[in-house]
Each structure stands twice: as structure tokens, then as C-alpha cells.
Coordinates of C-alpha atoms in Angstrom, one line a residue:
M17 CA 0.0 0.0 0.0
K18 CA 2.8 2.4 0.9
K19 CA 4.5 1.6 -2.4
F20 CA 1.3 2.5 -4.3
V21 CA 0.9 5.8 -2.5
M22 CA 4.5 6.7 -3.1
A23 CA 4.2 5.7 -6.7
A24 CA 1.2 7.9 -7.0
L25 CA 2.9 10.8 -5.3
G26 CA 6.0 10.3 -7.5
G27 CA 3.8 10.4 -10.5
T28 CA 2.2 13.6 -9.3
L29 CA 5.5 15.2 -8.5
A30 CA 6.9 14.2 -11.9
G31 CA 3.8 15.6 -13.5
A32 CA 4.2 18.8 -11.6
I33 CA 7.9 19.1 -12.6
L34 CA 7.0 18.3 -16.2
T35 CA 4.2 20.9 -16.1
T36 CA 6.6 23.5 -14.8
Q37 CA 9.1 22.7 -17.4
V38 CA 6.6 23.0 -20.3
A39 CA 4.4 25.8 -19.0
G40 CA 7.2 28.4 -19.1
P41 CA 7.7 28.4 -22.9
L42 CA 3.9 28.2 -23.5
V43 CA 3.3 31.2 -21.3
A44 CA 6.0 33.0 -23.1
Q45 CA 4.5 32.1 -26.5
D46 CA 1.1 33.3 -25.4
A47 CA 2.5 36.5 -24.2
S48 CA 4.4 37.0 -27.5
E49 CA 1.2 36.4 -29.5
N50 CA -0.8 38.8 -27.3
A51 CA 2.0 41.4 -27.8
S52 CA 1.8 40.9 -31.5
V53 CA -2.0 41.3 -31.5
Y54 CA -1.8 44.5 -29.5
E55 CA 0.9 45.8 -31.9
Q56 CA -1.4 45.2 -34.8
L57 CA -4.3 46.9 -33.0
D58 CA -2.0 49.9 -32.4
L59 CA -1.2 49.9 -36.1
F60 CA -4.9 49.9 -36.9
G61 CA -5.5 52.8 -34.5
D62 CA -2.6 54.7 -36.1
I63 CA -3.9 54.3 -39.6
F64 CA -7.4 55.2 -38.5
E65 CA -6.2 58.4 -37.0
R66 CA -4.1 59.3 -40.1
I67 CA -7.1 58.8 -42.4
R68 CA -9.3 61.0 -40.2
A69 CA -6.7 63.7 -40.1
Q70 CA -5.1 63.6 -43.6
Y71 CA -7.5 62.1 -46.1
V72 CA -8.3 64.5 -48.9
E73 CA -12.0 64.6 -47.8
E74 CA -13.5 64.5 -44.3
V75 CA -14.9 61.0 -43.6
E76 CA -17.2 59.7 -40.9
P77 CA -15.4 57.7 -38.2
G78 CA -18.4 55.3 -38.0
D79 CA -18.2 54.6 -41.7
L80 CA -14.5 53.8 -41.4
I81 CA -15.1 51.4 -38.5
E82 CA -17.9 49.7 -40.4
A83 CA -15.8 49.3 -43.5
A84 CA -12.9 47.9 -41.5
I85 CA -15.2 45.4 -39.8
D86 CA -16.8 44.3 -43.0
G87 CA -13.4 44.0 -44.6
M88 CA -12.2 41.8 -41.8
L89 CA -15.3 39.5 -42.1
S90 CA -15.4 39.4 -45.9
S91 CA -11.7 38.4 -46.1
L92 CA -12.7 35.1 -44.3
D93 CA -15.0 33.7 -47.0
P94 CA -17.7 34.9 -49.4
H95 CA -20.5 34.4 -46.9
S96 CA -19.2 36.1 -43.8
S97 CA -20.1 39.8 -43.6
Y98 CA -21.1 42.8 -41.5
L99 CA -24.7 43.8 -41.6
S100 CA -25.5 47.5 -40.8
P101 CA -28.6 48.1 -38.8
K102 CA -30.6 48.7 -42.1
D103 CA -29.2 45.5 -43.7
A104 CA -29.9 43.5 -40.5
A105 CA -33.5 44.7 -40.6
D106 CA -33.9 43.9 -44.3
M107 CA -32.6 40.4 -43.6
R108 CA -35.1 39.8 -40.8
V109 CA -37.9 40.9 -43.2
Q110 CA -36.6 38.6 -46.0
T111 CA -36.7 35.5 -43.8
R112 CA -40.4 36.3 -43.2
G113 CA -40.9 36.1 -47.0
S114 CA -41.6 39.7 -48.2
F115 CA -39.1 42.3 -49.2
G116 CA -38.2 44.8 -51.9
G117 CA -35.8 44.3 -54.8
L118 CA -35.2 42.3 -58.0
G119 CA -35.8 38.8 -56.7
I120 CA -32.3 37.5 -57.3
E121 CA -29.8 35.7 -55.2
V122 CA -26.2 36.6 -55.8
T123 CA -22.7 35.7 -54.6
Q124 CA -19.2 37.0 -55.3
E125 CA -16.5 35.1 -57.2
E126 CA -13.1 36.7 -57.6
G127 CA -14.5 40.2 -57.4
F128 CA -17.4 39.5 -59.8
V129 CA -21.1 39.3 -58.8
R130 CA -22.5 36.0 -59.9
V131 CA -26.2 35.0 -60.0
V132 CA -26.9 32.0 -57.8
S133 CA -30.6 31.9 -58.9
P134 CA -33.5 34.1 -59.9
M135 CA -36.5 33.6 -57.7
D136 CA -39.7 32.3 -59.3
G137 CA -42.2 35.0 -60.5
T138 CA -39.9 37.9 -59.6
P139 CA -38.7 40.8 -61.8
A140 CA -35.3 39.2 -62.3
D141 CA -37.0 35.9 -63.3
D142 CA -39.4 37.7 -65.7
A143 CA -36.5 39.6 -67.3
G144 CA -34.8 36.3 -68.1
M145 CA -31.9 36.3 -65.7
E146 CA -30.3 32.9 -65.4
T147 CA -28.2 30.9 -62.9
G148 CA -24.5 31.5 -63.6
D149 CA -24.9 35.0 -65.1
Y150 CA -22.3 37.6 -64.1
I151 CA -23.5 41.1 -63.4
T152 CA -20.7 43.6 -64.3
H153 CA -22.4 47.0 -64.2
V154 CA -25.4 48.6 -62.7
D155 CA -26.7 51.6 -64.6
G156 CA -23.4 51.9 -66.4
E157 CA -21.3 51.8 -63.2
S158 CA -18.9 48.9 -62.7
L159 CA -19.3 46.6 -59.7
L160 CA -15.6 45.5 -59.9
G161 CA -13.8 46.2 -56.7
L162 CA -17.0 46.6 -54.5
T163 CA -17.8 44.2 -51.7
L164 CA -20.8 42.0 -52.1
D165 CA -22.9 44.1 -49.7
E166 CA -21.9 47.3 -51.7
A167 CA -22.9 45.6 -54.9
V168 CA -26.2 44.4 -53.5
N169 CA -26.9 48.0 -52.3
K170 CA -26.5 49.1 -55.9
L171 CA -29.1 46.6 -57.0
R172 CA -31.6 47.8 -54.5
G173 CA -33.8 50.8 -55.0
P174 CA -37.3 52.2 -54.7
V175 CA -40.2 49.9 -55.8
G176 CA -41.2 50.8 -59.4
S177 CA -37.8 52.2 -60.4
E178 CA -35.9 50.9 -63.4
I179 CA -32.4 49.4 -63.2
I180 CA -30.2 48.6 -66.2
I181 CA -27.8 45.8 -65.4
T182 CA -25.0 44.5 -67.7
V183 CA -24.8 40.8 -67.9
V184 CA -22.0 38.4 -69.1
R185 CA -23.4 35.0 -69.9
E186 CA -21.6 31.8 -70.9
G187 CA -22.2 31.0 -74.5
V188 CA -23.0 34.6 -75.4
D189 CA -20.2 36.4 -77.1
E190 CA -20.8 40.0 -75.9
P191 CA -22.1 41.5 -72.6
F192 CA -25.7 42.7 -72.9
D193 CA -28.0 45.0 -70.9
V194 CA -31.1 43.9 -69.1
S195 CA -33.8 46.3 -67.9
I196 CA -35.6 45.4 -64.7
I197 CA -38.3 47.2 -62.8
R198 CA -37.8 46.9 -59.0
D199 CA -40.8 45.5 -57.2
T200 CA -41.9 44.3 -53.8
I201 CA -40.9 40.6 -53.6
K202 CA -43.6 38.5 -52.0
L203 CA -42.4 34.9 -52.1
T204 CA -44.7 32.0 -51.7
A205 CA -42.0 29.7 -50.3
A206 CA -43.7 26.5 -51.6
T207 CA -46.5 25.7 -54.0
A208 CA -48.2 22.5 -55.0
R209 CA -49.9 21.3 -58.2
T210 CA -50.8 18.0 -59.8
V211 CA -49.4 16.7 -63.1
G212 CA -51.4 13.5 -63.9
N213 CA -51.4 11.6 -60.6
T214 CA -48.1 13.1 -59.5
V215 CA -48.0 15.9 -56.9
V216 CA -45.3 18.5 -57.8
L217 CA -44.0 20.5 -54.8
R218 CA -42.1 23.6 -55.9
V219 CA -39.9 25.0 -53.1
T220 CA -38.4 28.4 -54.1
T221 CA -36.7 29.4 -50.8
F222 CA -36.4 28.3 -47.2
N223 CA -38.0 30.9 -45.0
D224 CA -40.5 30.7 -42.1
Q225 CA -43.3 29.8 -44.5
T226 CA -41.6 26.9 -46.3
Y227 CA -42.7 23.8 -44.4
P228 CA -46.3 25.1 -43.7
N229 CA -46.8 26.0 -47.4
M230 CA -45.4 22.7 -48.6
A231 CA -47.4 20.5 -46.1
D232 CA -50.7 22.4 -46.7
G233 CA -50.2 22.2 -50.5
L234 CA -49.4 18.5 -50.5
A235 CA -52.5 17.8 -48.3
R236 CA -54.7 19.8 -50.6
E237 CA -53.5 18.1 -53.8
V238 CA -53.8 14.6 -52.3
E239 CA -57.4 15.4 -51.2
A240 CA -58.2 16.6 -54.8
L241 CA -56.9 13.3 -56.2
G242 CA -59.2 11.4 -53.8
G243 CA -56.5 10.2 -51.3
F244 CA -53.1 8.7 -51.4
E245 CA -54.3 5.5 -53.1
N246 CA -54.6 7.6 -56.3
V247 CA -51.2 9.3 -55.9
E248 CA -48.4 7.8 -57.9
G249 CA -45.6 9.9 -56.2
V250 CA -44.2 13.3 -55.4
V251 CA -41.7 15.5 -57.2
L252 CA -39.8 17.9 -55.0
D253 CA -38.6 20.7 -57.2
L254 CA -35.6 22.5 -55.6
R255 CA -34.2 24.0 -58.8
N256 CA -32.9 27.6 -58.5
N257 CA -33.6 27.5 -54.8
P258 CA -30.7 29.5 -53.1
G259 CA -31.4 28.1 -49.6
G260 CA -32.3 30.0 -46.5
L261 CA -33.0 28.8 -42.9
L262 CA -31.3 25.6 -41.7
T263 CA -34.3 24.9 -39.5
Q264 CA -36.6 24.8 -42.5
A265 CA -34.3 22.5 -44.5
I266 CA -34.4 20.1 -41.5
A267 CA -38.2 20.4 -41.3
V268 CA -38.6 19.6 -45.0
S269 CA -36.2 16.7 -44.9
D270 CA -37.9 15.3 -41.8
A271 CA -41.3 15.5 -43.6
F272 CA -40.3 12.5 -45.8
L273 CA -38.0 10.6 -43.4
N274 CA -39.1 8.3 -40.6
S275 CA -35.8 8.0 -38.8
G276 CA -32.1 8.4 -39.2
E277 CA -29.8 11.4 -39.4
I278 CA -30.8 14.4 -41.5
V279 CA -27.7 16.6 -41.2
S280 CA -24.7 17.1 -39.0
T281 CA -22.8 20.4 -38.5
R282 CA -19.2 20.5 -37.4
G283 CA -17.7 23.6 -36.0
R284 CA -14.3 24.5 -34.8
T285 CA -14.7 22.6 -31.5
L286 CA -16.6 19.5 -30.5
E287 CA -19.0 21.6 -28.5
E288 CA -20.0 23.5 -31.6
S289 CA -20.9 20.3 -33.5
E290 CA -24.5 19.0 -33.8
R291 CA -26.3 16.1 -35.2
V292 CA -30.0 16.3 -36.1
N293 CA -32.2 13.1 -36.5
A294 CA -35.6 12.6 -38.1
Q295 CA -38.8 12.0 -36.2
A296 CA -41.3 9.3 -37.2
G297 CA -43.8 10.3 -39.9
D298 CA -43.7 10.6 -43.7
L299 CA -46.0 13.1 -45.3
A300 CA -45.8 11.2 -48.6
E301 CA -46.7 7.9 -46.9
G302 CA -44.0 6.0 -48.6
K303 CA -44.8 7.0 -52.2
P304 CA -41.9 7.4 -54.6
I305 CA -40.1 10.8 -54.5
V306 CA -38.0 12.5 -57.1
V307 CA -35.9 15.6 -56.2
L308 CA -35.0 18.0 -58.9
I309 CA -31.9 20.1 -58.5
N310 CA -29.6 22.2 -60.7
G311 CA -26.7 24.7 -60.4
G312 CA -28.9 27.2 -58.7
S313 CA -29.8 24.8 -55.8
A314 CA -27.7 25.8 -52.9
S315 CA -27.2 25.5 -49.1
A316 CA -30.5 24.4 -47.5
S317 CA -31.6 22.9 -50.9
E318 CA -28.5 20.7 -50.8
I319 CA -29.2 19.6 -47.3
V320 CA -32.6 18.3 -48.3
A321 CA -31.4 16.7 -51.5
G322 CA -28.4 15.1 -49.8
A323 CA -30.5 13.7 -46.9
L324 CA -33.1 12.2 -49.1
Q325 CA -30.5 10.8 -51.4
D326 CA -28.3 9.2 -48.7
H327 CA -31.4 7.5 -47.1
R328 CA -32.4 6.3 -50.6
R329 CA -35.8 7.9 -49.9
A330 CA -35.7 9.9 -53.2
I331 CA -34.0 9.7 -56.6
V332 CA -32.2 13.0 -57.3
V333 CA -32.5 14.2 -60.9
G334 CA -31.1 17.2 -62.8
T335 CA -27.6 18.7 -62.7
K336 CA -25.0 19.2 -60.0
S337 CA -25.9 21.7 -57.3
F338 CA -24.1 24.9 -56.3
G339 CA -21.9 23.4 -53.6
K340 CA -22.4 25.7 -50.5
G341 CA -21.7 23.5 -47.6
S342 CA -21.2 26.0 -44.8
V343 CA -23.4 27.3 -42.0
Q344 CA -23.7 31.0 -41.2
T345 CA -24.7 32.3 -37.8
V346 CA -26.2 35.8 -37.6
M347 CA -25.0 37.4 -34.3
P348 CA -26.4 40.7 -33.1
V349 CA -23.8 43.4 -32.4
A350 CA -24.0 46.9 -31.0
S351 CA -26.1 49.6 -32.6
E352 CA -28.7 47.0 -33.8
G353 CA -26.4 45.7 -36.5
A354 CA -25.4 42.1 -37.0
M355 CA -22.5 39.9 -38.0
R356 CA -22.9 37.0 -40.4
L357 CA -20.2 34.6 -39.5
T358 CA -19.4 31.1 -41.0
T359 CA -19.4 28.9 -37.9
A360 CA -19.6 25.4 -39.2
R361 CA -19.6 23.0 -42.2
Y362 CA -22.6 20.7 -42.7
Y363 CA -22.4 17.1 -43.7
T364 CA -25.0 14.8 -45.2
P365 CA -26.0 11.6 -43.3
S366 CA -23.3 9.5 -45.1
G367 CA -20.7 12.0 -43.8
R368 CA -19.9 13.8 -47.0
S369 CA -19.3 17.5 -47.2
I370 CA -20.6 19.1 -50.3
Q371 CA -18.6 22.3 -49.9
A372 CA -17.4 23.3 -53.4
L373 CA -18.5 19.9 -54.7
G374 CA -22.3 20.1 -54.6
V375 CA -24.8 17.2 -54.7
S376 CA -24.4 15.0 -57.8
P377 CA -27.7 13.8 -59.1
D378 CA -28.4 10.1 -59.4
I379 CA -29.6 10.7 -63.0
V380 CA -28.1 13.6 -64.9
V381 CA -30.7 15.4 -67.0
E382 CA -29.8 18.6 -68.7
Q383 CA -32.5 21.2 -69.4
P384 CA -32.3 21.8 -73.2
P385 CA -32.5 25.4 -74.4
R386 CA -35.9 26.4 -75.6
Q387 CA -36.2 26.5 -79.4
P388 CA -38.3 29.4 -80.8
E389 CA -41.3 28.2 -82.7
S390 CA -41.6 29.0 -86.4
E391 CA -44.4 31.4 -87.2
D392 CA -45.5 29.4 -90.2
A393 CA -45.3 26.0 -88.4
D394 CA -48.2 23.7 -89.3
E395 CA -49.8 22.0 -86.3
D396 CA -50.4 18.9 -88.3
N397 CA -46.7 18.7 -89.4
G398 CA -45.1 15.6 -88.0
R399 CA -48.4 13.9 -87.0
Q400 CA -48.4 10.3 -88.0
R401 CA -51.4 9.2 -90.0
S402 CA -53.2 6.2 -88.7
E403 CA -55.9 3.7 -89.9
A404 CA -58.6 6.0 -88.4
D405 CA -57.6 8.7 -90.9
L406 CA -58.3 6.6 -93.9
R407 CA -61.5 7.2 -95.8
G408 CA -64.1 4.5 -95.2
S409 CA -62.1 2.8 -92.4
L410 CA -64.0 0.3 -90.2
N411 CA -65.1 1.4 -86.7
N412 CA -63.9 -0.5 -83.6
D413 CA -67.0 -2.2 -82.4
S414 CA -65.3 -4.2 -79.6
L415 CA -65.1 -1.2 -77.1
S416 CA -67.7 0.0 -74.7
D417 CA -68.4 3.7 -74.2
D418 CA -66.5 3.5 -70.9
E419 CA -63.5 1.9 -72.5
R420 CA -63.5 4.5 -75.3
R421 CA -63.6 7.2 -72.7
Q422 CA -60.7 5.7 -70.8
I423 CA -58.6 5.5 -74.0
E424 CA -59.4 9.1 -74.8
E425 CA -58.4 10.2 -71.3
E426 CA -55.1 8.3 -71.5
R427 CA -54.4 9.8 -74.9
E428 CA -55.1 13.3 -73.5
A429 CA -52.8 12.6 -70.6
A430 CA -50.0 11.5 -73.0
E431 CA -50.5 14.6 -75.1
E432 CA -50.2 16.8 -71.9
A433 CA -47.1 14.9 -71.0
A434 CA -45.6 15.6 -74.4
K435 CA -46.5 19.3 -74.0
L436 CA -44.8 19.4 -70.6
R437 CA -41.7 17.8 -72.2
D438 CA -41.4 20.8 -74.5
E439 CA -42.0 23.3 -71.7
D440 CA -39.9 21.7 -68.9
F441 CA -37.9 18.6 -69.9
Q442 CA -36.5 18.0 -66.4
L443 CA -39.8 18.1 -64.7
S444 CA -41.3 15.9 -67.4
Y445 CA -38.5 13.4 -66.9
A446 CA -39.2 13.4 -63.1
V447 CA -43.0 12.8 -63.6
D448 CA -42.3 10.0 -66.1
L449 CA -39.9 8.4 -63.6
I450 CA -42.5 8.6 -60.8
K451 CA -45.0 6.9 -63.1
G452 CA -42.5 4.1 -63.9
L453 CA -41.7 3.6 -60.2
A454 CA -45.4 3.6 -59.3
T455 CA -46.1 1.0 -62.1
I456 CA -43.3 -1.3 -60.8
K457 CA -44.6 -1.0 -57.2
T458 CA -48.2 -1.8 -58.4
D459 CA -47.0 -4.8 -60.3
D460 CA -45.2 -6.2 -57.3

């Protein structure tokens, strides 16, 4: 027993000696780092005072401080920034689903403003803006050299006012101007409609209204079809959805998962990491799901697509998503402003990070460019003649009136599907895929 106690004390003493020997250099290193930080802060103060005293024009000290803060944050990554009191108020309004502007989500790449996605039914969408467009000028003034917030402020303006933006688009040889009339943007976060026996849920953004809009719309369309027994499946359209609230991405994912991980976020320390799991309950009641994505699907959209893909709850169709795999936390600061800071990366249930990689669809389907219709095109051109078109052909007397009616309804549905294929090939593909999956399940 004495040997044990002595051994323990010896270990403690050795540990104390070791600590003393190591702590000295560590303390000295910390002191050196602190001294370096204070020297840099002194340098900042010196430059600040020289600008105030010697710059060619008088400047507001508050503006200098805000610019310095914003520069410090924006140097970290494209999504960290300072929000002035006005910008912070605008952001709070935007997450509630109503705000003024063009209806366009933008980011910044190497000093250039790039369109992530135009929002459905907004002035930018109506004007023909596309994902991947670069905005170089606003009303003839170059945006090069401005911060993202400064560029966005140039895009904002009074409702009803006109703005001329200069656009560079891949595949178009020369820059071109686009005229847009600013308007109040009132987003319906999610809408629902029926194509055949498939419910199409279009989610345009992730704000406070997203899950309620989606759930209510799905219930309404299912009721109109006469219940889930008449529903073949669900298409969740996340194309050109720039993201939004993480909580809503989790809610939408959870809506179609009965269990398992939805997303995990990993911060700088273990305490800042989090894992979110699904609760029991599937709004689609096990029906097949196809998720549509493209290069304008970002952030929260990618969380949903990645979660449903990893759990094999949905087939993901379209083109590779944007690849924003980081989480921003908005922190209030003095004077009612806020700081948007990247605090974590998020990971799909299989543990993959999509940062800069995006979600790859299970089936790649490109959206072909629309071909302008010829003015003198004959509607009958290309229609194949059949036996029924021949003069004096025999009638089919083996069908009842109900059978004929069913055949006509199926033919009309096929013609509607062909029309949808011309209007939106990716959506048409998704609906056809749902129909195929439903047929296989029925046959089983």
C-alpha cells in the first residue's frame, strides 16, 4: 500500500515538474502572441487616425469602422459579412418572405457578382436572368472592386424604379444589358400542383413559410386526387432554390423521413458540433419521391437533396448543385447591426461534405434550351397518320363507351405529358420516372 501511495505521489511530482518545465515556454509564447496582436491593433489605430486627419476629404469615423469590420469578415470567406442596422432589418424581413428588390440571389467570385438563382415570379425571373450570369455593371457603373454588400446595395432601390444591369453569360459572345423594374418581392415559399397523378411540390426558398406552405399544399392536392391511393408519387422541385433557414431545411427533410440522421454540423470545437435526426412520420406515406436540382440549388436545398439521397428515400435528378456546404450564424452586435459569420460546415447523413462539390444527381438530366417556334409552323406537321384517318375505315365495335372514354383520357394525358416535355424537360422526366416507379410497385 505504501509503495502504491509513493508511486502515486511520485507520478504527481513528476507531473508537476513536467508541467513547470513545459508551461514556461507556453506562457512566453502566449505573451508573445498577445503582444503581436496589440501591436497590430495599435497599427490599426494609427492608420485610422491618419485617415481621419489627412485624407483629402472628411470622412465619418463610424463609416471607417464599419468598413474595417466588413473587410475583416469578408476576407474570411464569401458568406461572412457585417450587416449594418438597415441590412440586418432587411434580412429579418426577408426571412419572413416579403421584401423589396429584384428577386435575385447573388454571390461573389473573384470580385465579380454571380447569380446563384433568380426567384420564381420575380422581376429578375421575368427579365430572363439565369443561374451563372455575371453582373458587371449597374446603370453603367462597374461593380468590380466593390464588396458583395456594396454591390447588392447598388441593385436595391425604390419599388417601381428601373435598373439597367449589364450581364455576361456563358455561350453569349458579348455582354448585354437587361432592364428590370424593381418591385416588392412577395415569395410563396412553396407551391403544389398535380401533373397527372403526381404531386409536384415547388420550393423556391427556405423561410418561415416553407414547411407550412409545402405541407398544406401536399395535403390539398392529395385530397383533390381522392386520397393517397390515387397518388403515384411526389416531385420535390428545388431548382434555383438558393437556400435559407437551416431549421426549415431540416423540417422539409424530416417531412419525408421516418428515422435516421438528417444533417450534422461540425464547428471549430466539438461543443459547436451538432447532429439532427428525423422523427417518425412521412407526409408522402412511402410514395416514390424524385428531387429536382440544378446549379442554382444551394445551401438548404442541398441539405434536403443530400439527406433524401443518402437515405435512398428519393431519386435525385437534374444537374450538379451549387456546392455551398457551410453554415452561417447571424449574431447581433452593437447599434442594432449584426454579424454574419461562418461557424460550421454541414455534412449529409453519409458523412460527405458538399462544400465546393455540390450534390451530384443520381440521374443527370440537362434542361435543353428552348427552341423558338416557327411562325408558319403547321400544327399537323409531323403527326403520323393512322388507320382511323383513312376514308371508309372500319369502326372498332369491340369497345364499350367507358373503354373508349378511358382510352381518350389516357391519350389526352399522354399529349399533356408531351407538352410538358417541351415546356420543362427536367420536370417531365421526373414525372415519367414517378409513373414508372409507381407501375413497378403496383405490379409487385
